[in-house]
Structure formats: C-alpha cells, structure tokens
Short mmCIF file of C-alpha atoms in Angstrom, two decimals:
data_model
loop_
_atom_site.label_atom_id
_atom_site.label_comp_id
_atom_site.label_asym_id
_atom_site.label_seq_id
_atom_site.Cartn_x
_atom_site.Cartn_y
_atom_site.Cartn_z
CA MET A 1 54.00 2.66 230.12
CA ALA A 2 51.39 4.24 227.81
CA LEU A 3 51.79 5.61 224.26
CA PHE A 4 49.55 8.46 223.02
CA LEU A 5 48.28 8.76 219.46
CA ASN A 6 45.57 11.17 218.42
CA ASN A 7 44.47 11.58 222.03
CA VAL A 8 44.10 7.78 222.51
CA ALA A 9 46.46 6.10 224.96
CA PHE A 10 47.68 2.60 224.49
CA SER A 11 49.09 0.81 227.48
CA SER A 12 51.61 -1.92 227.41
CA THR A 13 48.78 -4.41 227.56
CA HIS A 14 47.35 -2.99 224.35
CA LYS A 15 44.13 -1.74 226.06
CA PRO A 16 43.19 1.71 224.76
CA LEU A 17 42.90 4.36 227.31
CA LEU A 18 40.85 7.44 226.40
CA ARG A 19 42.61 10.72 227.14
CA SER A 20 40.27 13.26 228.67
CA THR A 21 40.16 16.75 227.25
CA PRO A 22 39.90 19.37 229.95
CA SER A 23 36.79 21.61 229.65
CA ILE A 24 37.25 25.31 229.29
CA SER A 25 34.98 27.58 231.26
CA ASN A 26 35.47 31.24 230.51
CA PRO A 27 32.52 33.51 231.58
CA LYS A 28 33.92 36.53 229.69
CA GLN A 29 34.22 34.66 226.45
CA ASN A 30 30.78 33.13 226.78
CA LEU A 31 29.36 36.64 227.37
CA GLN A 32 31.00 37.97 224.21
CA ILE A 33 29.63 35.07 222.19
CA SER A 34 26.20 35.61 223.55
CA GLN A 35 26.34 39.30 222.67
CA LYS A 36 27.46 38.58 219.13
CA LEU A 37 24.55 36.17 218.62
CA THR A 38 22.03 38.67 220.01
CA PHE A 39 23.39 41.39 217.72
CA SER A 40 23.29 39.16 214.69
CA LEU A 41 19.68 38.14 215.40
CA ALA A 42 18.57 41.78 215.87
CA GLU A 43 20.31 42.80 212.60
CA SER A 44 18.47 40.00 210.71
CA VAL A 45 15.06 40.99 212.10
CA SER A 46 15.69 44.67 211.40
CA SER A 47 16.64 43.87 207.75
CA ALA A 48 13.59 41.73 207.30
CA THR A 49 11.28 44.46 208.79
CA LEU A 50 12.79 47.12 206.47
CA VAL A 51 12.25 44.97 203.39
CA ALA A 52 8.69 44.36 204.32
CA LEU A 53 8.08 48.08 204.86
CA LEU A 54 9.63 49.01 201.51
CA SER A 55 7.61 46.34 199.69
CA ALA A 56 4.39 47.54 201.25
CA SER A 57 5.09 51.17 200.41
CA LEU A 58 5.01 50.35 196.67
CA PHE A 59 1.33 49.64 196.92
CA PHE A 60 0.27 52.81 198.73
CA VAL A 61 1.55 55.67 196.64
CA HIS A 62 -0.58 58.83 196.55
CA PRO A 63 -1.95 59.39 193.03
CA ALA A 64 -0.55 62.92 193.06
CA LEU A 65 2.91 61.40 193.08
CA ALA A 66 2.10 58.77 190.53
CA PHE A 67 3.83 60.47 187.52
CA LYS A 68 7.28 60.78 189.05
CA GLY A 69 9.98 59.10 186.95
CA GLY A 70 7.43 57.75 184.43
CA GLY A 71 6.49 54.37 183.01
CA PRO A 72 8.46 51.35 184.21
CA TYR A 73 10.92 53.73 185.77
CA GLY A 74 8.43 55.33 188.15
CA GLN A 75 7.14 53.95 191.49
CA GLY A 76 3.61 55.35 191.28
CA VAL A 77 0.38 53.88 190.25
CA THR A 78 -1.53 55.65 187.49
CA ARG A 79 -3.88 52.87 186.40
CA GLY A 80 -7.54 53.20 187.40
CA GLN A 81 -6.93 56.55 189.21
CA ASP A 82 -8.71 59.90 189.27
CA LEU A 83 -5.92 62.18 188.02
CA SER A 84 -8.20 65.01 186.78
CA GLY A 85 -6.33 68.28 186.32
CA LYS A 86 -2.89 66.80 187.18
CA ASP A 87 0.19 68.33 185.59
CA PHE A 88 2.32 65.87 183.66
CA SER A 89 3.65 68.44 181.22
CA GLY A 90 7.17 67.70 179.92
CA LYS A 91 7.40 64.43 181.83
CA THR A 92 8.99 61.27 180.51
CA LEU A 93 6.14 58.73 180.81
CA ILE A 94 7.29 56.00 178.34
CA LYS A 95 4.97 53.00 178.51
CA GLN A 96 3.10 54.48 181.44
CA ASP A 97 -0.17 52.68 182.29
CA PHE A 98 -3.16 54.96 182.47
CA LYS A 99 -5.76 52.31 181.77
CA THR A 100 -9.32 53.27 182.87
CA SER A 101 -8.02 56.38 184.60
CA ILE A 102 -9.97 59.65 184.74
CA LEU A 103 -7.68 62.33 183.19
CA ARG A 104 -10.06 65.21 182.60
CA GLN A 105 -8.28 68.48 182.01
CA ALA A 106 -4.90 66.78 182.71
CA ASN A 107 -1.87 68.55 181.25
CA PHE A 108 0.42 66.36 179.10
CA LYS A 109 1.85 69.19 177.08
CA GLY A 110 5.24 68.15 175.67
CA ALA A 111 5.26 64.93 177.55
CA LYS A 112 7.04 61.76 176.23
CA LEU A 113 4.32 59.15 176.10
CA LEU A 114 5.76 56.58 173.72
CA GLY A 115 3.79 53.29 174.13
CA ALA A 116 1.65 54.69 176.99
CA SER A 117 -1.72 53.12 177.50
CA PHE A 118 -4.87 55.29 177.75
CA PHE A 119 -7.12 52.25 177.27
CA ASP A 120 -10.63 53.11 178.20
CA ALA A 121 -9.38 56.26 179.88
CA ASP A 122 -11.33 59.55 180.10
CA LEU A 123 -9.21 62.32 178.60
CA THR A 124 -12.00 64.88 178.16
CA GLY A 125 -10.51 68.33 177.83
CA ALA A 126 -6.90 67.15 178.41
CA ASP A 127 -3.96 68.98 176.79
CA LEU A 128 -1.74 66.64 174.74
CA SER A 129 -0.24 69.31 172.55
CA ASP A 130 3.36 68.76 171.40
CA ALA A 131 3.28 65.34 173.14
CA ASP A 132 5.11 62.35 171.74
CA LEU A 133 2.38 59.71 171.49
CA ARG A 134 3.94 57.31 169.12
CA SER A 135 2.42 53.76 169.59
CA ALA A 136 0.25 54.94 172.42
CA ASP A 137 -3.03 53.00 172.94
CA PHE A 138 -6.28 55.08 172.88
CA SER A 139 -8.50 52.14 172.40
CA LEU A 140 -12.06 52.81 173.81
CA ALA A 141 -10.71 56.10 175.24
CA ASN A 142 -12.78 59.31 175.42
CA VAL A 143 -10.63 61.85 173.56
CA THR A 144 -13.36 64.51 173.40
CA LYS A 145 -12.30 68.11 173.34
CA VAL A 146 -8.65 67.20 173.69
CA ASN A 147 -5.87 69.47 172.46
CA LEU A 148 -3.72 67.37 170.08
CA SER A 149 -1.98 70.28 168.32
CA ASN A 150 1.38 69.28 166.97
CA ALA A 151 1.22 65.89 168.70
CA ASN A 152 2.95 62.91 167.12
CA LEU A 153 0.56 59.95 167.12
CA GLU A 154 2.45 57.83 164.67
CA GLY A 155 1.41 54.13 165.06
CA ALA A 156 -1.02 54.86 167.88
CA LEU A 157 -4.04 52.51 168.44
CA VAL A 158 -7.55 53.87 168.37
CA THR A 159 -9.58 50.67 168.04
CA GLY A 160 -13.13 50.52 169.44
CA ASN A 161 -15.37 53.53 170.00
CA THR A 162 -12.57 56.08 170.52
CA SER A 163 -14.06 59.46 170.21
CA PHE A 164 -12.25 62.65 168.94
CA LYS A 165 -15.23 64.87 168.88
CA GLY A 166 -14.41 68.52 169.53
CA SER A 167 -10.68 67.83 169.62
CA THR A 168 -8.10 70.21 168.13
CA ILE A 169 -5.72 68.38 165.74
CA THR A 170 -3.82 71.18 163.99
CA GLY A 171 -0.32 69.91 163.19
CA ALA A 172 -1.01 66.46 164.58
CA ASP A 173 0.59 63.51 162.82
CA PHE A 174 -1.63 60.45 162.39
CA THR A 175 0.75 58.39 160.27
CA ASP A 176 -0.15 54.65 160.38
CA VAL A 177 -2.98 55.19 162.85
CA PRO A 178 -5.73 52.57 162.03
CA LEU A 179 -8.86 54.76 162.03
CA ARG A 180 -12.35 53.68 161.27
CA GLU A 181 -13.81 55.41 158.24
CA ASP A 182 -16.20 57.49 160.23
CA GLN A 183 -13.41 58.58 162.56
CA ARG A 184 -11.27 59.53 159.54
CA GLU A 185 -14.09 61.48 157.85
CA TYR A 186 -14.70 63.46 161.01
CA LEU A 187 -11.03 64.32 161.57
CA CYS A 188 -10.56 65.30 157.94
CA LYS A 189 -13.23 67.97 158.41
CA VAL A 190 -11.07 69.81 161.01
CA ALA A 191 -7.56 68.74 159.93
CA ASP A 192 -5.00 71.39 159.11
CA GLY A 193 -1.38 72.32 159.72
CA VAL A 194 2.00 70.61 159.55
CA ASN A 195 3.70 68.70 162.35
CA PRO A 196 6.81 70.61 163.40
CA THR A 197 8.65 67.44 164.39
CA THR A 198 8.00 65.13 161.40
CA GLY A 199 7.21 67.78 158.81
CA ASN A 200 4.09 65.86 157.74
CA ALA A 201 0.87 67.60 156.90
CA THR A 202 -2.00 66.48 159.16
CA ARG A 203 -4.41 65.90 156.26
CA GLU A 204 -1.86 63.77 154.40
CA THR A 205 -1.27 61.60 157.49
CA LEU A 206 -5.08 61.09 157.71
CA LEU A 207 -5.26 60.16 154.04
CA CYS A 208 -7.89 62.86 153.52
CA ASN A 209 -9.23 63.21 149.96
#
C-alpha cells in the first residue's frame, strides 16, 4: 500500500515513489500561445520604430515652420537659419533661440519675444515694432535699419558691437538696457516719442541729456 503526499508516493517499505504527471498536448492551445507571442513581438517592434521616427523628425524641421508655437514650446529650429523675410508677427516666441540666424526683413511686429536670443544675428531691415523684447539678447547683433517703434526693450542685452544705425526707435523703451556711451549718444540723436505700453518717454529711458 502506498501513501501520496505532494505528488510523492511512499510505500509500506518507506521507499519514495515519484508520481508521474501526465503531459498535456493541445495543438489548438499551443497555436493560440504562439499567435499571442507573435502579436506581442510585432507590437513591440512597431512601438520602437514609431518612437525612432518621431525622435528623428525633431531634427529635420523645415525653417519655414520653425516659428510655430514659439520658444521652448515649439518644435522648430530657428538657430543658425536663414529666415529672411519670414513672418513672425504676433507670435509668442518666449525664449526663442535665433542665435546667428539671418533675419533680414523678417516681420516680428507685435511678437512676444521675452528672453529671446538674437545673439550675433543679422536683423537688418527687420520689423520689431510693438514687440515685447524684455530681457532679449541682442549681443553682437546687427540691428541696422530696424523698426523698433513702440517696442519694449526693458532689460535687453546689447553688449559687444551691436549696431542700431539707421533704426527707428520712436516710442521704444530702453529702460535698464546697458548701452555703451557711443551707442547711447547715437540713439539720443534720433530718440522721440512715448512707449504706449509702459508710458515711458524714449529719451528718458535712454538717459539722454
């Protein structure tokens, strides 16, 4: 007589007898398992491929679409690009990076450009009228013949050889802009008007005599 405990049989002679477990062979069940594994593998590969494609697309955005969304919220690249004549008017471009870009005759009228960088950019003939340029960086930028009418440049940076020659600054606010003395003297010769947003007179913000 044998006793069974946890699939181990003990005979009356105390010699353990292993109880065999019958194998189950179900072709239909095996096929279903195989199909599930195949589908799971295909789904993983598809997801990985999609992620790779989306990641790659971030590096190949056409410059004409670069301004959409603006700054850290946009998906475009505006640094080191030729964006001459592009229309950015009224766009929200907070902290947007335009470093070393060519922006000749670009339209930024009424754009929100707080903290944007125009470091070493060429803005010749661009329209920045009514733009919010607080804390923007114009270091080494070419701001020749630019329309800065009624723009708010409070706290903007203009270090280096930033040139404002031929620019219109009627109503522009230069509060706390660290200008070189030669820059200040030049701007004071053409300064006039009052900024409609801050109520500050352009000449006063430039500390003109």
